[in-house]
């Protein structure tokens, strides 16, 4: 079975500070990992993915994520937060040979000026 | 490109009514998905399809039906609407299951 957890419902950071949104997953084979962002009244938008290769993945809008197999984590990071980064962030996992992904419950990121 | 288009954007139904939520994509994607998103919760998969003519149940399929007669369209049917089906419904598609999903902007459904 595949599962993913986002342990923080809410993350608050000041503009210009680094941000981290956490994601952990359960192990059952080789995972494909994704981050999506959702703005109010919109669908989810893809940010970045890890399939294989380098553990540090760079994505859209200056976001990056680090795949850590030993800790089964895939935390989303950005060196310097912007107020416009405020949104709902979802981590998702799919294992090989699975036809579908499992999404976390989401983390609301608020960046204050 | 339009991407994934969902109609209607909003709808209010009475208990026991039926309706179809429409979803179409113009990216020639094989995989399509229906999710519901309840307040404060993540996405729950209702049904998905790996190609025309093939559908499979997700986590919460009860009360819903789907069909996939073409690559482009993946309608979701509610036969007997219940208050528990009040939610925001998202359709998504991907080229393959290990590729990112493209989402529509959702249908906000209230059942009273």
GROMACS .gro file of C-alpha atoms in nm:
model
  225
    1UNK     CA    1   0.000   0.000   0.000
    2UNK     CA    2   0.111   0.353  -0.064
    3UNK     CA    3   0.056   0.643   0.171
    4UNK     CA    4   0.186   0.992   0.223
    5UNK     CA    5   0.178   1.222   0.525
    6UNK     CA    6   0.211   1.596   0.560
    7UNK     CA    7   0.263   1.640   0.933
    8UNK     CA    8   0.194   2.015   0.942
    9UNK     CA    9  -0.148   2.160   0.863
   10UNK     CA   10  -0.005   2.511   0.858
   11UNK     CA   11   0.337   2.668   0.803
   12UNK     CA   12   0.399   3.038   0.866
   13UNK     CA   13   0.712   3.218   0.752
   14UNK     CA   14   0.822   3.577   0.705
   15UNK     CA   15   0.889   3.706   0.356
   16UNK     CA   16   1.254   3.661   0.262
   17UNK     CA   17   1.307   3.371   0.503
   18UNK     CA   18   1.360   3.013   0.388
   19UNK     CA   19   1.060   2.782   0.392
   20UNK     CA   20   1.017   2.407   0.432
   21UNK     CA   21   0.699   2.207   0.384
   22UNK     CA   22   0.736   1.850   0.504
   23UNK     CA   23   0.627   1.525   0.339
   24UNK     CA   24   0.692   1.163   0.435
   25UNK     CA   25   0.581   0.848   0.256
   26UNK     CA   26   0.546   0.479   0.329
   27UNK     CA   27   0.785   0.238   0.164
   28UNK     CA   28   0.669  -0.029  -0.076
   29UNK     CA   29   0.890  -0.033  -0.383
   30UNK     CA   30   1.038   0.264  -0.564
   31UNK     CA   31   0.832   0.579  -0.521
   32UNK     CA   32   0.753   0.852  -0.768
   33UNK     CA   33   0.702   1.172  -0.567
   34UNK     CA   34   0.530   1.495  -0.664
   35UNK     CA   35   0.455   1.838  -0.521
   36UNK     CA   36   0.154   2.044  -0.630
   37UNK     CA   37   0.029   2.389  -0.531
   38UNK     CA   38  -0.333   2.503  -0.512
   39UNK     CA   39  -0.446   2.865  -0.514
   40UNK     CA   40  -0.799   2.959  -0.400
   41UNK     CA   41  -1.077   2.839  -0.630
   42UNK     CA   42  -0.830   2.675  -0.869
   43UNK     CA   43  -0.716   2.324  -0.947
   44UNK     CA   44  -0.380   2.187  -0.840
   45UNK     CA   45  -0.071   2.292  -1.035
   46UNK     CA   46   0.238   2.076  -1.070
   47UNK     CA   47   0.557   2.208  -0.906
   48UNK     CA   48   0.816   1.932  -0.928
   49UNK     CA   49   0.870   1.557  -0.925
   50UNK     CA   50   1.123   1.293  -0.826
   51UNK     CA   51   1.143   0.981  -1.041
   52UNK     CA   52   1.506   0.874  -1.019
   53UNK     CA   53   1.852   1.028  -1.024
   54UNK     CA   54   1.969   1.329  -0.822
   55UNK     CA   55   1.812   1.353  -0.480
   56UNK     CA   56   1.774   1.731  -0.510
   57UNK     CA   57   1.502   1.823  -0.754
   58UNK     CA   58   1.443   2.176  -0.881
   59UNK     CA   59   1.102   2.290  -0.995
   60UNK     CA   60   0.886   2.588  -1.080
   61UNK     CA   61   0.893   2.929  -0.907
   62UNK     CA   62   1.225   2.865  -0.732
   63UNK     CA   63   1.104   2.563  -0.535
   64UNK     CA   64   1.314   2.255  -0.479
   65UNK     CA   65   1.273   1.928  -0.291
   66UNK     CA   66   1.512   1.674  -0.148
   67UNK     CA   67   1.445   1.303  -0.172
   68UNK     CA   68   1.577   1.118   0.133
   69UNK     CA   69   1.534   0.744   0.102
   70UNK     CA   70   1.658   0.657   0.451
   71UNK     CA   71   1.412   0.897   0.613
   72UNK     CA   72   1.141   0.831   0.351
   73UNK     CA   73   1.094   1.205   0.312
   74UNK     CA   74   1.049   1.452   0.027
   75UNK     CA   75   1.042   1.798   0.184
   76UNK     CA   76   0.965   2.105  -0.028
   77UNK     CA   77   1.198   2.401   0.017
   78UNK     CA   78   1.259   2.752  -0.107
   79UNK     CA   79   1.554   2.971  -0.002
   80UNK     CA   80   1.359   3.297   0.014
   81UNK     CA   81   0.980   3.302   0.054
   82UNK     CA   82   0.751   3.546  -0.126
   83UNK     CA   83   0.408   3.662  -0.012
   84UNK     CA   84   0.277   3.524  -0.342
   85UNK     CA   85   0.391   3.174  -0.235
   86UNK     CA   86   0.102   3.167   0.013
   87UNK     CA   87  -0.116   2.874  -0.095
   88UNK     CA   88  -0.210   2.514  -0.019
   89UNK     CA   89   0.063   2.260  -0.097
   90UNK     CA   90   0.011   1.889  -0.163
   91UNK     CA   91   0.259   1.605  -0.170
   92UNK     CA   92   0.170   1.294  -0.372
   93UNK     CA   93   0.327   0.949  -0.412
   94UNK     CA   94   0.292   0.678  -0.671
   95UNK     CA   95   0.469   0.348  -0.669
   96UNK     CA   96   0.579   0.158  -0.976
   97UNK     CA   97   0.306  -0.055  -1.126
   98UNK     CA   98   0.037   0.146  -0.950
   99UNK     CA   99  -0.215   0.318  -1.174
  100UNK     CA  100  -0.285   0.602  -0.937
  101UNK     CA  101  -0.130   0.847  -0.691
  102UNK     CA  102  -0.208   0.908  -0.326
  103UNK     CA  103  -0.221   1.268  -0.204
  104UNK     CA  104  -0.143   1.406   0.140
  105UNK     CA  105  -0.397   1.619   0.324
  106UNK     CA  106  -0.219   1.940   0.229
  107UNK     CA  107  -0.024   2.211   0.412
  108UNK     CA  108  -0.133   2.575   0.411
  109UNK     CA  109   0.167   2.802   0.367
  110UNK     CA  110   0.130   3.162   0.477
  111UNK     CA  111   0.408   3.408   0.401
  112UNK     CA  112   0.379   3.734   0.593
  113UNK     CA  113   0.528   4.062   0.469
  114UNK     CA  114  -0.439   2.479  -2.523
  115UNK     CA  115  -0.742   2.448  -2.300
  116UNK     CA  116  -0.593   2.164  -2.091
  117UNK     CA  117  -0.856   2.004  -1.866
  118UNK     CA  118  -1.201   2.162  -1.882
  119UNK     CA  119  -1.473   2.093  -1.626
  120UNK     CA  120  -1.837   2.194  -1.648
  121UNK     CA  121  -2.035   2.321  -1.473
  122UNK     CA  122  -1.829   2.533  -1.232
  123UNK     CA  123  -2.107   2.548  -0.972
  124UNK     CA  124  -2.424   2.349  -0.913
  125UNK     CA  125  -2.687   2.311  -0.644
  126UNK     CA  126  -2.883   1.987  -0.637
  127UNK     CA  127  -3.171   1.862  -0.431
  128UNK     CA  128  -3.142   1.532  -0.245
  129UNK     CA  129  -3.223   1.243  -0.479
  130UNK     CA  130  -3.155   1.432  -0.802
  131UNK     CA  131  -2.900   1.309  -1.051
  132UNK     CA  132  -2.644   1.490  -1.261
  133UNK     CA  133  -2.333   1.443  -1.470
  134UNK     CA  134  -2.013   1.635  -1.417
  135UNK     CA  135  -1.834   1.682  -1.745
  136UNK     CA  136  -1.458   1.660  -1.798
  137UNK     CA  137  -1.267   1.686  -2.122
  138UNK     CA  138  -0.897   1.716  -2.202
  139UNK     CA  139  -0.726   1.811  -2.526
  140UNK     CA  140  -0.377   1.679  -2.449
  141UNK     CA  141  -0.436   1.321  -2.572
  142UNK     CA  142  -0.360   1.190  -2.224
  143UNK     CA  143  -0.420   0.823  -2.151
  144UNK     CA  144  -0.491   0.856  -1.779
  145UNK     CA  145  -0.783   1.047  -1.631
  146UNK     CA  146  -0.896   1.082  -1.271
  147UNK     CA  147  -1.183   1.212  -1.062
  148UNK     CA  148  -1.119   1.342  -0.710
  149UNK     CA  149  -1.328   1.506  -0.444
  150UNK     CA  150  -1.188   1.763  -0.204
  151UNK     CA  151  -1.366   1.827   0.123
  152UNK     CA  152  -1.279   2.127   0.344
  153UNK     CA  153  -0.951   2.076   0.530
  154UNK     CA  154  -0.896   1.743   0.362
  155UNK     CA  155  -0.679   1.624   0.081
  156UNK     CA  156  -0.793   1.475  -0.244
  157UNK     CA  157  -0.981   1.148  -0.238
  158UNK     CA  158  -0.977   0.945  -0.559
  159UNK     CA  159  -1.324   0.845  -0.679
  160UNK     CA  160  -1.253   0.672  -1.011
  161UNK     CA  161  -0.975   0.664  -1.265
  162UNK     CA  162  -0.918   0.544  -1.620
  163UNK     CA  163  -0.603   0.421  -1.791
  164UNK     CA  164  -0.747   0.459  -2.139
  165UNK     CA  165  -1.065   0.461  -2.344
  166UNK     CA  166  -1.297   0.181  -2.239
  167UNK     CA  167  -1.114   0.109  -1.912
  168UNK     CA  168  -1.216   0.241  -1.572
  169UNK     CA  169  -1.139   0.140  -1.214
  170UNK     CA  170  -1.252   0.233  -0.865
  171UNK     CA  171  -1.055   0.460  -0.638
  172UNK     CA  172  -1.086   0.512  -0.262
  173UNK     CA  173  -1.444   0.648  -0.249
  174UNK     CA  174  -1.646   0.518  -0.549
  175UNK     CA  175  -1.982   0.459  -0.376
  176UNK     CA  176  -2.260   0.676  -0.517
  177UNK     CA  177  -2.073   0.755  -0.839
  178UNK     CA  178  -2.030   0.609  -1.185
  179UNK     CA  179  -1.800   0.689  -1.474
  180UNK     CA  180  -1.750   0.601  -1.838
  181UNK     CA  181  -1.463   0.654  -2.080
  182UNK     CA  182  -1.590   0.611  -2.436
  183UNK     CA  183  -1.326   0.844  -2.583
  184UNK     CA  184  -0.975   0.949  -2.489
  185UNK     CA  185  -1.089   1.309  -2.438
  186UNK     CA  186  -1.395   1.270  -2.215
  187UNK     CA  187  -1.442   1.125  -1.867
  188UNK     CA  188  -1.784   1.217  -1.723
  189UNK     CA  189  -1.875   1.151  -1.360
  190UNK     CA  190  -2.235   1.056  -1.282
  191UNK     CA  191  -2.420   1.102  -0.953
  192UNK     CA  192  -2.738   0.896  -0.959
  193UNK     CA  193  -2.908   0.979  -0.627
  194UNK     CA  194  -2.752   1.289  -0.478
  195UNK     CA  195  -2.694   1.284  -0.101
  196UNK     CA  196  -2.578   1.565   0.131
  197UNK     CA  197  -2.254   1.372   0.192
  198UNK     CA  198  -2.165   1.433  -0.172
  199UNK     CA  199  -2.142   1.807  -0.120
  200UNK     CA  200  -1.782   1.877  -0.217
  201UNK     CA  201  -1.550   2.023  -0.477
  202UNK     CA  202  -1.485   1.778  -0.759
  203UNK     CA  203  -1.165   1.784  -0.961
  204UNK     CA  204  -1.087   1.608  -1.284
  205UNK     CA  205  -0.724   1.547  -1.383
  206UNK     CA  206  -0.530   1.381  -1.660
  207UNK     CA  207  -0.176   1.259  -1.722
  208UNK     CA  208   0.006   1.110  -2.017
  209UNK     CA  209   0.125   0.815  -1.811
  210UNK     CA  210   0.073   0.725  -1.446
  211UNK     CA  211   0.427   0.836  -1.352
  212UNK     CA  212   0.384   1.177  -1.512
  213UNK     CA  213   0.242   1.490  -1.345
  214UNK     CA  214  -0.132   1.532  -1.342
  215UNK     CA  215  -0.304   1.831  -1.503
  216UNK     CA  216  -0.610   1.950  -1.313
  217UNK     CA  217  -0.925   2.132  -1.410
  218UNK     CA  218  -1.052   2.418  -1.196
  219UNK     CA  219  -1.316   2.209  -1.027
  220UNK     CA  220  -1.693   2.182  -0.993
  221UNK     CA  221  -1.838   2.310  -0.667
  222UNK     CA  222  -2.140   2.096  -0.587
  223UNK     CA  223  -2.388   2.156  -0.304
  224UNK     CA  224  -2.667   1.910  -0.225
  225UNK     CA  225  -2.948   2.043  -0.012
   0.00000   0.00000   0.00000
